[in-house]
Short mmCIF file of C-alpha atoms and ligand atoms in Angstrom, two decimals:
data_model
loop_
_atom_site.label_atom_id
_atom_site.label_comp_id
_atom_site.label_asym_id
_atom_site.label_seq_id
_atom_site.Cartn_x
_atom_site.Cartn_y
_atom_site.Cartn_z
CA MET F 1 9.51 140.61 219.79
CA GLU F 2 12.28 137.99 220.66
CA PHE F 3 15.85 138.89 220.58
CA TRP F 4 18.68 136.31 220.39
CA PHE F 5 22.12 136.35 220.61
CA THR F 6 24.38 133.76 218.31
CA GLU F 7 27.90 132.87 218.86
CA LYS F 8 29.18 131.34 215.78
CA PRO F 9 32.31 129.19 216.62
CA THR F 10 32.72 128.43 212.79
CA PRO F 11 31.16 130.25 209.81
CA ASN F 12 28.19 127.43 209.40
CA TRP F 13 27.36 126.96 213.20
CA GLY F 14 26.08 128.83 216.03
CA MET F 15 24.97 128.63 219.68
CA THR F 16 22.01 130.77 219.97
CA TYR F 17 20.45 132.45 223.50
CA ARG F 18 17.15 133.97 223.92
CA VAL F 19 18.25 137.51 225.41
CA GLN F 20 15.77 139.43 227.79
CA GLN F 21 18.12 142.46 228.12
CA VAL F 22 21.63 143.78 227.24
CA LEU F 23 22.92 145.18 230.41
CA ARG F 24 26.18 146.81 229.15
CA ARG F 25 27.84 146.84 225.56
CA ARG F 26 31.01 148.74 225.05
CA GLN F 27 34.25 148.89 222.80
CA THR F 28 37.06 148.61 225.34
CA ALA F 29 40.54 149.41 224.36
CA TYR F 30 41.04 145.72 223.82
CA GLN F 31 37.64 144.04 223.12
CA ASP F 32 33.90 144.29 222.37
CA LEU F 33 32.60 143.55 225.88
CA ALA F 34 28.70 142.68 226.31
CA VAL F 35 26.59 141.73 229.47
CA VAL F 36 23.18 140.30 228.63
CA GLU F 37 20.43 138.74 230.58
CA THR F 38 19.62 135.49 228.93
CA VAL F 39 16.33 133.57 229.49
CA GLU F 40 17.88 130.11 230.00
CA PHE F 41 21.47 130.67 231.62
CA GLY F 42 21.09 133.82 233.65
CA ARG F 43 23.72 136.42 232.90
CA ALA F 44 26.34 136.22 230.24
CA LEU F 45 29.76 137.85 229.93
CA ILE F 46 30.65 138.03 225.91
CA LEU F 47 33.90 139.25 224.54
CA ASP F 48 34.36 139.88 220.97
CA GLY F 49 31.21 137.87 220.33
CA ILE F 50 32.31 134.81 222.35
CA VAL F 51 30.52 133.85 225.80
CA GLN F 52 33.02 133.76 228.40
CA LEU F 53 30.70 132.62 231.34
CA THR F 54 27.10 132.27 232.08
CA GLU F 55 25.65 132.26 235.66
CA LYS F 56 24.21 128.91 235.25
CA ASP F 57 27.29 126.79 234.47
CA GLU F 58 30.37 128.95 235.40
CA PHE F 59 30.98 126.65 238.32
CA VAL F 60 32.26 123.84 236.05
CA TYR F 61 34.95 125.92 234.32
CA HIS F 62 36.00 127.74 237.37
CA GLU F 63 36.13 124.49 239.75
CA MET F 64 38.49 122.44 237.25
CA ILE F 65 40.84 125.37 236.15
CA VAL F 66 41.30 126.02 239.96
CA HIS F 67 41.07 122.79 242.00
CA VAL F 68 43.01 120.36 239.63
CA PRO F 69 46.49 122.25 240.20
CA MET F 70 45.77 123.51 243.50
CA CYS F 71 45.18 119.94 244.74
CA ALA F 72 47.67 118.41 242.92
CA HIS F 73 50.33 120.64 244.81
CA PRO F 74 50.68 119.71 248.63
CA ASP F 75 50.50 123.22 249.80
CA PRO F 76 50.00 126.44 247.33
CA ARG F 77 50.34 129.77 248.75
CA ARG F 78 51.03 132.22 246.17
CA VAL F 79 48.77 132.01 243.01
CA LEU F 80 48.90 133.83 239.90
CA VAL F 81 45.94 134.33 237.60
CA VAL F 82 46.46 135.20 234.25
CA GLY F 83 43.37 136.91 232.63
CA GLY F 84 40.36 135.74 234.67
CA GLY F 85 39.04 139.26 235.33
CA ASP F 86 35.59 138.10 235.83
CA GLY F 87 36.98 136.79 239.24
CA GLY F 88 35.67 133.24 239.12
CA ALA F 89 39.02 131.54 239.42
CA VAL F 90 39.81 133.78 242.40
CA ARG F 91 36.51 132.86 244.26
CA GLU F 92 37.59 129.34 243.98
CA ILE F 93 41.09 129.84 244.99
CA LEU F 94 40.09 131.46 247.98
CA ARG F 95 38.42 127.99 249.04
CA HIS F 96 41.98 126.78 249.93
CA PRO F 97 42.49 128.58 253.21
CA ALA F 98 46.34 128.31 253.38
CA VAL F 99 46.74 130.92 250.23
CA GLU F 100 48.26 133.90 251.13
CA GLU F 101 48.53 135.82 247.96
CA ILE F 102 46.51 135.75 244.64
CA CYS F 103 47.91 138.16 241.88
CA LEU F 104 45.47 138.66 239.04
CA VAL F 105 46.71 140.31 235.89
CA ASP F 106 44.09 141.01 233.33
CA ILE F 107 44.93 143.34 230.29
CA ASP F 108 41.53 144.91 230.44
CA GLY F 109 40.17 146.79 233.59
CA GLU F 110 36.80 147.26 232.12
CA VAL F 111 36.14 143.18 232.58
CA ILE F 112 36.75 143.73 236.22
CA GLU F 113 34.44 146.71 236.40
CA ALA F 114 31.63 144.93 234.60
CA ALA F 115 32.30 141.72 236.76
CA ARG F 116 31.92 143.71 239.96
CA GLU F 117 28.64 145.54 238.99
CA PHE F 118 26.91 142.81 237.19
CA PHE F 119 28.21 139.32 238.37
CA PRO F 120 28.72 139.87 242.13
CA ARG F 121 28.68 135.97 243.09
CA VAL F 122 31.40 135.37 240.42
CA SER F 123 33.62 138.30 241.62
CA SER F 124 33.17 138.14 245.44
CA GLY F 125 36.39 137.37 246.14
CA LEU F 126 38.10 140.05 244.51
CA ASP F 127 38.16 142.73 247.36
CA ASP F 128 39.63 139.89 249.70
CA PRO F 129 42.92 141.35 251.10
CA ARG F 130 44.99 138.70 249.67
CA VAL F 131 43.95 139.46 246.28
CA HIS F 132 46.18 142.00 244.22
CA ILE F 133 44.95 143.21 240.85
CA VAL F 134 47.55 144.33 238.17
CA ILE F 135 46.09 145.84 234.76
CA GLU F 136 48.63 144.47 232.35
CA ASP F 137 49.45 142.13 229.36
CA ALA F 138 50.27 139.10 231.42
CA SER F 139 52.75 138.06 228.60
CA ARG F 140 54.85 140.99 229.78
CA TYR F 141 54.17 140.95 233.50
CA LEU F 142 55.39 137.12 233.80
CA TRP F 143 58.91 138.59 232.73
CA ARG F 144 59.21 140.80 235.60
CA ASP F 145 62.22 140.41 237.85
CA GLU F 146 60.37 140.17 240.85
CA VAL F 147 57.98 137.36 239.64
CA GLN F 148 60.73 135.00 239.27
CA GLY F 149 60.45 131.64 240.91
CA ARG F 150 57.41 133.45 242.94
CA TYR F 151 54.15 131.49 242.38
CA ASP F 152 53.18 127.89 243.29
CA VAL F 153 50.42 127.75 240.82
CA ILE F 154 49.42 129.80 237.80
CA LEU F 155 46.14 129.58 236.36
CA VAL F 156 45.74 130.82 232.60
CA ASP F 157 42.06 131.94 232.61
CA SER F 158 42.35 133.17 229.00
CA PRO F 159 39.56 133.76 226.38
CA ASP F 160 39.86 131.98 222.97
CA PRO F 161 43.00 132.69 221.27
CA VAL F 162 42.23 136.09 219.37
CA GLY F 163 43.73 139.66 219.87
CA PRO F 164 45.91 139.93 222.90
CA ALA F 165 45.37 136.19 224.20
CA ILE F 166 47.14 134.98 221.00
CA ALA F 167 50.21 135.43 223.22
CA LEU F 168 49.09 133.36 226.06
CA PHE F 169 49.20 130.17 223.84
CA GLN F 170 52.77 130.48 222.73
CA GLU F 171 55.98 128.76 223.52
CA ASP F 172 57.56 131.94 224.96
CA PHE F 173 54.68 132.41 227.10
CA TYR F 174 55.24 128.81 228.46
CA ARG F 175 58.76 129.77 229.22
CA ALA F 176 57.82 132.81 231.11
CA VAL F 177 55.16 130.67 233.14
CA TYR F 178 58.03 128.22 233.99
CA ARG F 179 60.29 131.05 235.00
CA ALA F 180 57.59 132.65 237.36
CA LEU F 181 56.70 129.13 238.91
CA ALA F 182 58.53 127.83 242.16
CA PRO F 183 60.61 124.86 241.64
CA ASP F 184 57.78 122.48 242.26
CA GLY F 185 55.08 124.85 240.71
CA LEU F 186 52.48 123.66 238.22
CA PHE F 187 50.12 125.65 235.97
CA SER F 188 46.64 124.68 234.07
CA ALA F 189 45.41 126.81 231.04
CA GLN F 190 42.35 126.83 229.16
CA SER F 191 42.65 125.09 226.04
CA GLU F 192 39.94 124.91 223.84
CA CYS F 193 37.70 122.23 222.41
CA PRO F 194 39.10 118.75 221.38
CA PHE F 195 36.29 118.57 218.33
CA LEU F 196 36.74 122.02 217.10
CA MET F 197 40.56 122.71 217.47
CA PRO F 198 42.39 119.46 217.69
CA ASP F 199 45.39 120.90 215.65
CA PHE F 200 45.68 123.76 217.96
CA ILE F 201 45.49 121.61 221.06
CA ARG F 202 48.31 119.51 219.64
CA SER F 203 50.36 122.48 219.01
CA VAL F 204 49.61 123.79 222.58
CA GLN F 205 50.63 120.56 223.99
CA GLU F 206 53.76 120.46 222.13
CA SER F 207 54.98 123.87 222.82
CA ALA F 208 54.45 123.35 226.82
CA ALA F 209 56.13 120.19 226.42
CA ARG F 210 59.24 121.65 225.08
CA VAL F 211 59.27 123.67 228.21
CA PHE F 212 57.74 121.64 230.99
CA PRO F 213 58.90 117.92 231.94
CA ILE F 214 55.37 117.06 232.84
CA VAL F 215 52.53 118.17 230.49
CA LYS F 216 49.06 116.81 230.39
CA LEU F 217 45.56 117.37 229.13
CA TYR F 218 42.24 117.05 231.16
CA ILE F 219 38.99 117.49 229.87
CA TYR F 220 35.41 118.58 231.17
CA SER F 221 32.12 119.05 230.00
CA ASN F 222 29.63 122.07 230.14
CA VAL F 223 26.79 123.62 228.09
CA THR F 224 27.74 126.89 227.19
CA TYR F 225 31.24 126.50 225.69
CA PRO F 226 30.38 125.39 222.03
CA GLY F 227 31.39 121.66 221.24
CA GLY F 228 30.50 120.02 224.55
CA MET F 229 33.74 118.73 225.48
CA TRP F 230 36.52 121.26 226.62
CA ALA F 231 40.21 121.02 227.74
CA PHE F 232 42.73 122.44 229.92
CA THR F 233 46.58 121.84 229.50
CA THR F 234 48.53 121.41 232.63
CA GLY F 235 52.33 121.53 233.01
CA SER F 236 54.27 120.68 235.94
CA LYS F 237 57.71 120.81 237.39
CA ARG F 238 57.33 118.05 239.74
CA TYR F 239 53.93 116.90 240.97
CA ASP F 240 51.74 114.73 238.83
CA PRO F 241 48.75 117.19 237.93
CA ALA F 242 46.42 113.98 237.33
CA CYS F 243 46.93 113.10 241.33
CA PRO F 244 45.24 114.88 244.03
CA GLN F 245 47.33 114.86 247.14
CA GLU F 246 45.95 112.90 250.13
CA GLY F 247 43.45 114.82 252.04
CA ARG F 248 43.90 118.13 249.63
CA ARG F 249 40.44 119.54 248.98
CA PRO F 250 38.77 122.90 248.82
CA ALA F 251 36.65 124.18 251.77
CA GLY F 252 32.96 123.62 251.30
CA PRO F 253 30.79 121.73 248.75
CA THR F 254 31.94 121.38 245.16
CA ARG F 255 29.37 121.03 242.31
CA TYR F 256 31.81 119.31 239.69
CA TRP F 257 35.30 118.61 240.97
CA THR F 258 35.96 115.66 243.46
CA PRO F 259 39.05 113.79 243.90
CA GLU F 260 37.52 111.03 241.69
CA VAL F 261 36.42 113.54 238.87
CA HIS F 262 40.05 114.95 239.06
CA ARG F 263 41.69 111.79 238.35
CA ALA F 264 39.17 110.73 235.65
CA ALA F 265 39.34 114.21 233.90
CA PHE F 266 42.97 112.88 232.75
CA VAL F 267 41.30 109.56 231.08
CA LEU F 268 40.96 110.60 227.55
CA PRO F 269 39.08 109.02 224.72
CA PRO F 270 41.52 107.88 221.91
CA PHE F 271 40.63 110.90 219.61
CA VAL F 272 41.78 113.13 222.42
CA GLN F 273 44.81 110.94 223.32
CA GLU F 274 46.37 111.68 219.98
CA LEU F 275 46.59 115.58 220.69
CA ALA F 276 48.21 114.77 224.08
CA PRO F 277 50.96 112.06 223.18
CA ARG F 278 52.86 112.65 226.71
CA GLN F 279 49.77 111.71 228.75
CA HIS F 280 50.87 108.64 230.83
CA ALA F 281 48.83 108.63 234.22
CA LEU F 282 45.62 106.20 234.61
CA PRO F 283 43.18 106.22 237.26
CA GLY F 284 44.42 104.41 240.31
CA THR F 285 48.21 105.16 239.37
CA CYS F 286 48.51 108.22 241.32
CA ALA F 287 51.12 108.17 243.91
CA GLY F 288 52.02 111.56 244.76
CA THR F 289 55.13 113.06 242.65
CA VAL F 290 55.63 112.22 239.26
CA ASP F 291 59.12 110.63 240.40
CA ARG F 292 57.11 107.68 242.02
CA VAL F 293 54.34 107.13 239.18
N1 SAM X 1 36.70 131.47 231.48
C1 SAM X 1 36.94 132.28 230.12
C2 SAM X 1 36.93 131.47 228.94
O1 SAM X 1 37.14 130.35 228.94
O2 SAM X 1 36.37 131.95 227.79
C3 SAM X 1 37.83 133.29 230.22
C4 SAM X 1 37.41 134.37 230.95
S1 SAM X 1 38.59 135.81 231.37
C5 SAM X 1 36.96 136.99 231.12
C6 SAM X 1 39.67 136.01 230.21
C7 SAM X 1 40.34 137.50 230.28
O3 SAM X 1 41.65 137.43 229.55
C8 SAM X 1 39.62 138.78 229.91
O4 SAM X 1 39.20 139.38 231.00
C9 SAM X 1 40.51 139.32 228.97
O5 SAM X 1 40.53 140.80 229.14
C10 SAM X 1 42.00 138.58 229.67
N2 SAM X 1 43.08 138.71 228.67
C11 SAM X 1 43.18 138.34 227.06
N3 SAM X 1 44.50 138.74 226.79
C12 SAM X 1 45.32 138.84 227.98
C13 SAM X 1 46.61 139.04 228.12
N4 SAM X 1 47.38 138.89 227.08
N5 SAM X 1 47.14 139.24 229.39
C14 SAM X 1 46.04 139.53 230.45
N6 SAM X 1 44.80 139.17 230.51
C15 SAM X 1 44.19 138.84 229.06
#
C-alpha cells in the first residue's frame, strides 16, 4: 500500500509526496508537528500541514535567507534568528567566522528537539558555544530592553502567516526589528510566493517601508515550497541589501548563493516589481552603501 502526504496551498491544488515512514507526529502547544521520510526528498519537517523543509532542497532557502544580509553587511558579529528552530539558518550563519553571537528565538522548543533528533545535518550548529537559544514568542522578545540596538543582522525564518507567526509579518514587528538592530543593521524575512500571495507581499513591503529607509524584495526558486518562485523581504538602515560587500562570502562552497546570484535575486520580473515599488538597485549598480547608489 502506498502512503501519500498532500500539502494544500489552496483548497483546489496540492503538492503531494510519497511517504515511506512517519517518524514523529505530535500536537505541540503551538502547532501540529510531523517528521516524515519521503521517497523523493528525504526527510521533511511539516508544521500544521505545511512543509517547512526537506533534506533535498533546504540549502536553497537557508543559503539565501542568511548569506544575502550577512554579505551585504561589512562585518556582522551579532545575529538574531527569529523562528528557525530547525537550525538551518544557524548552520549557515556559522560559515561567517567573525560572528561572535547568534541568538535563536523560537516559540516552540519541540521543533528544536525534533530537528536535533531527525535532522542532524540541518541542526548541526545548534550546539556551537556562540549559539544562545531562547524559547519565547519573538514578537515579545524583540521588545526586551537588553536587545535594543544589539544585532547587526536579523533573520526572520518564519513559517507561513498562520497562528503565532501572523505577528511576525506586521508593522509593529518591523518596528521591534528596527529597534533591535544596530544603527547600520539589516534584516531579511521569509515572504511567501509572488504567484500565490501577491497582495500579502505588497502589504508586507509597505509595512516594512513605513519603518525602514531601504526595503527590497529578492527571489529564489526551489522545489518544495509550492509555487516555484518564493521571496524574501529585506529592510536596512544603511547598506544596500542587493550589494554583497567586496570580498564578503561564507566559508566553504555554496550550492545556491554566489555574489552574482545575490545581485541577480533582486532583479524582479515586472509582475513581482509591482509588489515591491521601492526596489531600485540593478545589477552592476552596487557600490557599497545606499548613500552611494
Ligand atoms: N524555513 C521555514 C519556512 O519557510 O517554512 C520556516 C522554518 S522554522 C521551522 C519556523 C519556526 O518559526 C517554527 O519552528 C515555529 O515554531 C517558529 N515560530 C512561529 N511563530 C513564532 C513566533 N511568534 N516567535 C518565534 N518563533 C515562531
